[in-house]
CSV table of C-alpha atoms in Angstrom, one decimal:
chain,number,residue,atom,x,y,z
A,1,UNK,CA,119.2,66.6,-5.0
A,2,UNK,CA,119.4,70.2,-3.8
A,3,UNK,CA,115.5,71.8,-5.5
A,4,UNK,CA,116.1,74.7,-7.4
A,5,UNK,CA,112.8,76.8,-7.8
A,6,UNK,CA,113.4,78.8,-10.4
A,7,UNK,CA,113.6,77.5,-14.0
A,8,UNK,CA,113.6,79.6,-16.7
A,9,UNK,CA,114.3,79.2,-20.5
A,10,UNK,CA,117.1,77.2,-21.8
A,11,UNK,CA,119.8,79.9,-23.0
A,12,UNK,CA,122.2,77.3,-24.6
A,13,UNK,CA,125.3,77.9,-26.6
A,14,UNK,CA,125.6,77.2,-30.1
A,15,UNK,CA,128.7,75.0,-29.1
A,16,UNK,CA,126.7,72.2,-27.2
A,17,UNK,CA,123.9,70.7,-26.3
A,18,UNK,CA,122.1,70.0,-23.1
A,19,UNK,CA,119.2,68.8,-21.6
A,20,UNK,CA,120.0,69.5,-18.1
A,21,UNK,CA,119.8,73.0,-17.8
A,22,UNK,CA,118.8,76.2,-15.7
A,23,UNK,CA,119.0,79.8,-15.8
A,24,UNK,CA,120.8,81.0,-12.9
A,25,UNK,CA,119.8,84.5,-11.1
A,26,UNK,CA,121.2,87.5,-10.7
A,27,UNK,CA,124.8,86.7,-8.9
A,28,UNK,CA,123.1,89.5,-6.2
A,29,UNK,CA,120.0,87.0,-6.4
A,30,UNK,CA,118.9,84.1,-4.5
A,31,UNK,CA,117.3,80.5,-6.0
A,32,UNK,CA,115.0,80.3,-3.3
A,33,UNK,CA,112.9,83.2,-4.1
A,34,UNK,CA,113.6,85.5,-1.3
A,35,UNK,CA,115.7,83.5,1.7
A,36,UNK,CA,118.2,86.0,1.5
A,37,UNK,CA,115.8,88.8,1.8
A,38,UNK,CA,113.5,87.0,5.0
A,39,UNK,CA,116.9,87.5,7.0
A,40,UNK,CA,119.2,84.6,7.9
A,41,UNK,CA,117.7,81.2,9.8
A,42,UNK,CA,119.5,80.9,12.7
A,43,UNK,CA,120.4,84.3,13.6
A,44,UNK,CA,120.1,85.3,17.1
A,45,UNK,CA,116.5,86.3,17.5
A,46,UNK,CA,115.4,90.5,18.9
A,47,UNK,CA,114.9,89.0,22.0
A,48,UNK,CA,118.7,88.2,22.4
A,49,UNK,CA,118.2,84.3,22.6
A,50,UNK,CA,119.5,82.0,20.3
A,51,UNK,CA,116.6,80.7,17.6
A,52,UNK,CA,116.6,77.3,17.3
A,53,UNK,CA,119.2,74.6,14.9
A,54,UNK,CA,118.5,74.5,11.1
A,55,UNK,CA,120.2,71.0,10.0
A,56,UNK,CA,121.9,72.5,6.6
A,57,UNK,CA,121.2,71.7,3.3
A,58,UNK,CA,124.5,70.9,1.5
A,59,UNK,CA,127.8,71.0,1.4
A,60,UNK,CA,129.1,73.1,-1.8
A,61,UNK,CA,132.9,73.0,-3.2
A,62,UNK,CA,133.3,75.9,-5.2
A,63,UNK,CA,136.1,77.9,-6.8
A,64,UNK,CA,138.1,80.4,-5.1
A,65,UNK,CA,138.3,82.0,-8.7
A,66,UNK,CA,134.5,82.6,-8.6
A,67,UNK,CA,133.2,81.0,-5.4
A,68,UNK,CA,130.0,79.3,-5.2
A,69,UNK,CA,128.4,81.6,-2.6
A,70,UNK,CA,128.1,84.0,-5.7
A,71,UNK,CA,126.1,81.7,-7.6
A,72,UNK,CA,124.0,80.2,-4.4
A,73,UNK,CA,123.0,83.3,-2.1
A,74,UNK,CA,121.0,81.8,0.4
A,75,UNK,CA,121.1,82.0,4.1
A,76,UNK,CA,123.8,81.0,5.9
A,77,UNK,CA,122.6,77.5,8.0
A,78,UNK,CA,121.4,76.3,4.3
A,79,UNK,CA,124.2,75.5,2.4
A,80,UNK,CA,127.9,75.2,3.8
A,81,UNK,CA,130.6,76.4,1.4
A,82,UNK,CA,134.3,75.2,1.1
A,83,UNK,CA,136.2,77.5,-1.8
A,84,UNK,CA,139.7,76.1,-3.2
A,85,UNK,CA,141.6,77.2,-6.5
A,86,UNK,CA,139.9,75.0,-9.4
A,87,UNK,CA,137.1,73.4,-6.7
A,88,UNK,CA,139.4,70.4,-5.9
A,89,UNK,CA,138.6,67.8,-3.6
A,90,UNK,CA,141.9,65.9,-2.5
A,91,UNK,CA,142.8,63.8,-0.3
A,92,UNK,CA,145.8,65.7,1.1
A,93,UNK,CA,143.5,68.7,1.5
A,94,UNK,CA,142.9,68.8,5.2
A,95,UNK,CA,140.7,71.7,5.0
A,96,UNK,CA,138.3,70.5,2.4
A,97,UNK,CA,138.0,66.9,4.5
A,98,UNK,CA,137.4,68.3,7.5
A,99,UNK,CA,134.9,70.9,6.4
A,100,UNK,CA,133.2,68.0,5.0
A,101,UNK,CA,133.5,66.0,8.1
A,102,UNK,CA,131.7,69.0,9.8
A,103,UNK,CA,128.8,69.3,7.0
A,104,UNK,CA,128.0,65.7,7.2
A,105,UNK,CA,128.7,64.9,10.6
A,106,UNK,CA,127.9,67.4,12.8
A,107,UNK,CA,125.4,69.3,10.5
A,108,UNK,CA,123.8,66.1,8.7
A,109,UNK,CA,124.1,67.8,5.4
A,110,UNK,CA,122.0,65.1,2.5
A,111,UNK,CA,123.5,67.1,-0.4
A,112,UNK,CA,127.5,67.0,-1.4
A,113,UNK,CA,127.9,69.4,-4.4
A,114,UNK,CA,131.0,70.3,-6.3
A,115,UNK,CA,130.5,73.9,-8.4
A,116,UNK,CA,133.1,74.3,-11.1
A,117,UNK,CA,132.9,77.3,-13.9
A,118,UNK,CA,133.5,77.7,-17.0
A,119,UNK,CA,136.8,79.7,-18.2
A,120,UNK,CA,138.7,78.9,-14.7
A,121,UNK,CA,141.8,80.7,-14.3
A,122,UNK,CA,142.8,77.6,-11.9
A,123,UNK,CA,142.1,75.1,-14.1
A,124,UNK,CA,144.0,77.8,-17.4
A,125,UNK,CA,146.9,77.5,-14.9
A,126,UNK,CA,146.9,73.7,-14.7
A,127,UNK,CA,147.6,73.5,-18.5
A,128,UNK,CA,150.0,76.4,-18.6
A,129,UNK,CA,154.2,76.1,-18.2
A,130,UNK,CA,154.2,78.4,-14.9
A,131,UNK,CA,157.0,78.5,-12.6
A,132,UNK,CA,155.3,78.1,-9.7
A,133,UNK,CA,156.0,75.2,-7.2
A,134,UNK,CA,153.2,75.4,-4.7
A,135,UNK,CA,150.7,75.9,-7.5
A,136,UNK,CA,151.8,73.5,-9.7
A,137,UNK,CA,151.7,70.8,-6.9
A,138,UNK,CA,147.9,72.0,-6.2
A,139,UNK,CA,147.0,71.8,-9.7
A,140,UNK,CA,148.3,68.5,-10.7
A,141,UNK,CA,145.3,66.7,-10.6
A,142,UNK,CA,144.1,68.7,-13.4
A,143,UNK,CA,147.2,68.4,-15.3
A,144,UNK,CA,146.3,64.7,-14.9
A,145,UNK,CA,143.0,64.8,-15.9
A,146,UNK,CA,143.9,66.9,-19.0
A,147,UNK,CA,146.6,64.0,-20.2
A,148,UNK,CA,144.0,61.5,-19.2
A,149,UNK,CA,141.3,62.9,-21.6
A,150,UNK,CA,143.5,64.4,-24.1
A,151,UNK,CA,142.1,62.3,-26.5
A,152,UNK,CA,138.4,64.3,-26.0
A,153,UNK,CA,139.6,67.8,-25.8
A,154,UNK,CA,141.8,67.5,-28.4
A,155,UNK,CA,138.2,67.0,-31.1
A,156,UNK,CA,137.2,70.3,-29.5
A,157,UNK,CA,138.9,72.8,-32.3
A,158,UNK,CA,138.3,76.4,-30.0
A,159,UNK,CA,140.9,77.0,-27.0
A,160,UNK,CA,137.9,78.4,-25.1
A,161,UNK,CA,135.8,75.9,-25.4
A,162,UNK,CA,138.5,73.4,-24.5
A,163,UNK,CA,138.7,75.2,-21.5
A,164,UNK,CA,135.6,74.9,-21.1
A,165,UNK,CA,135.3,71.1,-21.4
A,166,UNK,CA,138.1,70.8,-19.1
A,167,UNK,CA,136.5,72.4,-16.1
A,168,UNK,CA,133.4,70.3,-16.9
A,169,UNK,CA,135.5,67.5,-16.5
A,170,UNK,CA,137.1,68.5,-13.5
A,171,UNK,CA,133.8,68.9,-11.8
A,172,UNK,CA,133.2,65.2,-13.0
A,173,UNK,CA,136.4,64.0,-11.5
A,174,UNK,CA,136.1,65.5,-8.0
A,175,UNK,CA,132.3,64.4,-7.8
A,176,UNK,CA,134.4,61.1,-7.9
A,177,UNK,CA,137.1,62.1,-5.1
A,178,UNK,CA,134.4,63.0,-2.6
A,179,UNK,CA,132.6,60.0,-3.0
A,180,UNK,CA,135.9,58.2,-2.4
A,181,UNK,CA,136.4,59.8,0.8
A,182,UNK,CA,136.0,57.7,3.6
A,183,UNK,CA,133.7,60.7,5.2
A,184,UNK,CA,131.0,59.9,2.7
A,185,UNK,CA,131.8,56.3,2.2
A,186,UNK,CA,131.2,55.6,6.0
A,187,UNK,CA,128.2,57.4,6.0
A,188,UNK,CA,126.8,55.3,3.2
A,189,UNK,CA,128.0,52.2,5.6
A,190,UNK,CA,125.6,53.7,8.1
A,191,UNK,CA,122.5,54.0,5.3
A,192,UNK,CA,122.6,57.8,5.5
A,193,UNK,CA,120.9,59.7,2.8
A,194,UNK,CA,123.6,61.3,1.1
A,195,UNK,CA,124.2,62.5,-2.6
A,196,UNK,CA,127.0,63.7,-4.5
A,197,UNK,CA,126.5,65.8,-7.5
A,198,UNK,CA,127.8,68.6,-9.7
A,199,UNK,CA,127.3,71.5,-11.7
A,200,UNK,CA,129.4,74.2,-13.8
A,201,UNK,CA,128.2,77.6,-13.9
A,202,UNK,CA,128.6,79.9,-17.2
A,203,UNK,CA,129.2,83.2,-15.9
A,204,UNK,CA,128.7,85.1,-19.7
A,205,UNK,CA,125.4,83.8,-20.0
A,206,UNK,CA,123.9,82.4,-16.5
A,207,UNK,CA,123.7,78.8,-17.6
A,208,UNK,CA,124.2,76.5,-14.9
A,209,UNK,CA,124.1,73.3,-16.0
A,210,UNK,CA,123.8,69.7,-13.9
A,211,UNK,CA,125.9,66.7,-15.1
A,212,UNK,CA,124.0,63.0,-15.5
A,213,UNK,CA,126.0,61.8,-12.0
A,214,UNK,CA,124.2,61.8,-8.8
A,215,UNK,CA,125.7,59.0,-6.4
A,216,UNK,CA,123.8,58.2,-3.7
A,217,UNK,CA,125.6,55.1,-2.0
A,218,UNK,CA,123.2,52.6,-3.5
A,219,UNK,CA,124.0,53.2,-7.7
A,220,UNK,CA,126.9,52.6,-9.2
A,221,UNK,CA,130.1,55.2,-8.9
A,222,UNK,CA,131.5,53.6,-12.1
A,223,UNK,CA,128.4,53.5,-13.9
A,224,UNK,CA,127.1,57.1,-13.2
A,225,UNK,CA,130.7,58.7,-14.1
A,226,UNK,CA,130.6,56.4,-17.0
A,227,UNK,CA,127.3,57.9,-18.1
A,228,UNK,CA,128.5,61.7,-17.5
A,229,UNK,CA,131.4,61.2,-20.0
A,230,UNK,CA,129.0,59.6,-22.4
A,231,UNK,CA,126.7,62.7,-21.5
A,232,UNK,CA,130.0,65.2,-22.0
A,233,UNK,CA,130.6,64.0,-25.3
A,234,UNK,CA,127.0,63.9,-26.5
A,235,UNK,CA,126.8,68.1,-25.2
A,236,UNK,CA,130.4,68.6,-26.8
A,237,UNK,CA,129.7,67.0,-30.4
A,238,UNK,CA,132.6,64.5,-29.7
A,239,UNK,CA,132.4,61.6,-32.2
């Protein structure tokens, strides 16, 4: 999984529980320490020549709504980003899929992460009656999932916080799509080292929080997005 250096203490929310936690930095601020800062790998060098290839670290989904770069700020060649309202990966998407293709074919990315948020105006959409066609057809995956796990969110007494659960099962769900795409599915056929993971970022109060999936090809998709329900519900006091 992508290493992130710095760990601080666990600023959780009185609303759940979790043992899979990190402070993020500063959104102006960089995991790494100081990438940002030592200038970009990859950039063309003072003598005017090209510096050498830097295979890439990951391929981040994010949200157009608050897109992962914010929460990542590394150099450029490290991580490869791919914004979309809601950080959806479908299979009608042409641009996600082939910005995939690109990170884990040409660029040999190991790391496939979706970024979701808490409190996404995409996701609030997904639920709301808006009269909007194009939108509405984008967002019905989520409308999907919310019907799907209505059961769950409906335990969860605060509109926030069901919200909030909703996005964290969002970023579940598309963990799921990508490893369903026949992009990462042939290059498990091929024995590539290649995981899929997740987080969801709290913007109020920096938490950024990992979910108990990481597929790597050779552990179970069913059994790992079984465990991050079980994991949801545990965090989200759902009896």
């Amino acid at each position: 999984m992508i290493n992130f250096n710095r760990r601080g203490k666990i600023n959780l929310t009185d609303r759940r529980q979790s043992v899979n936690s990190l402070i993020a930095p500063p959104v102006n601020d960089s995991f790494d320490g100081g990438a940002a800062a030592q200038g970009r790998i990859g950039d063309r060098r003072m003598d005017g020549k090209p510096s050498s290839f830097h295979p890439s670290a990951g391929f981040f989904v994010g949200c157009s709504d608050y897109p992962a770069g914010e929460i990542e700020r590394v150099s450029s060649p490290a991580i490869i980003l791919h914004d979309n309202i809601a950080n959806l990966v479908a299979e009608t998407d042409i641009n996600c899929l082939s910005a995939m293709q690109y990170a884990v074919e040409v660029c040999r990315v190991e790391n496939i992460v979706v970024v979701g948020h808490h409190g996404c105006r995409g996701v609030k959409a997904a639920i709301e009656n808006r009269q909007s066609d194009i939108l509405n057809s984008w967002l019905r995956p989520v409308r999907r999932l919310a019907s799907e796990y209505k059961f769950l969110l409906e335990q969860i007494a605060d509109a926030a916080d069901r919200l909030d659960a909703l996005c964290e099962l969002n970023v579940i769900e598309q963990i799921q799509a990508a490893c369903r795409t026949t992009i990462v599915q042939a290059a498990w056929s091929k024995d590539r080292e290649l995981s899929v993971s997740g987080l969801i970022y709290d913007r109020q109060n920096r938490l950024l929080e990992s979910f108990c999936v990481h597929i790597n090809g050779r552990n179970s998709l069913a059994a790992q997005s079984a465990a991050a329900i079980a994991d949801f519900e545990r965090r989200w006091k759902i009896v």
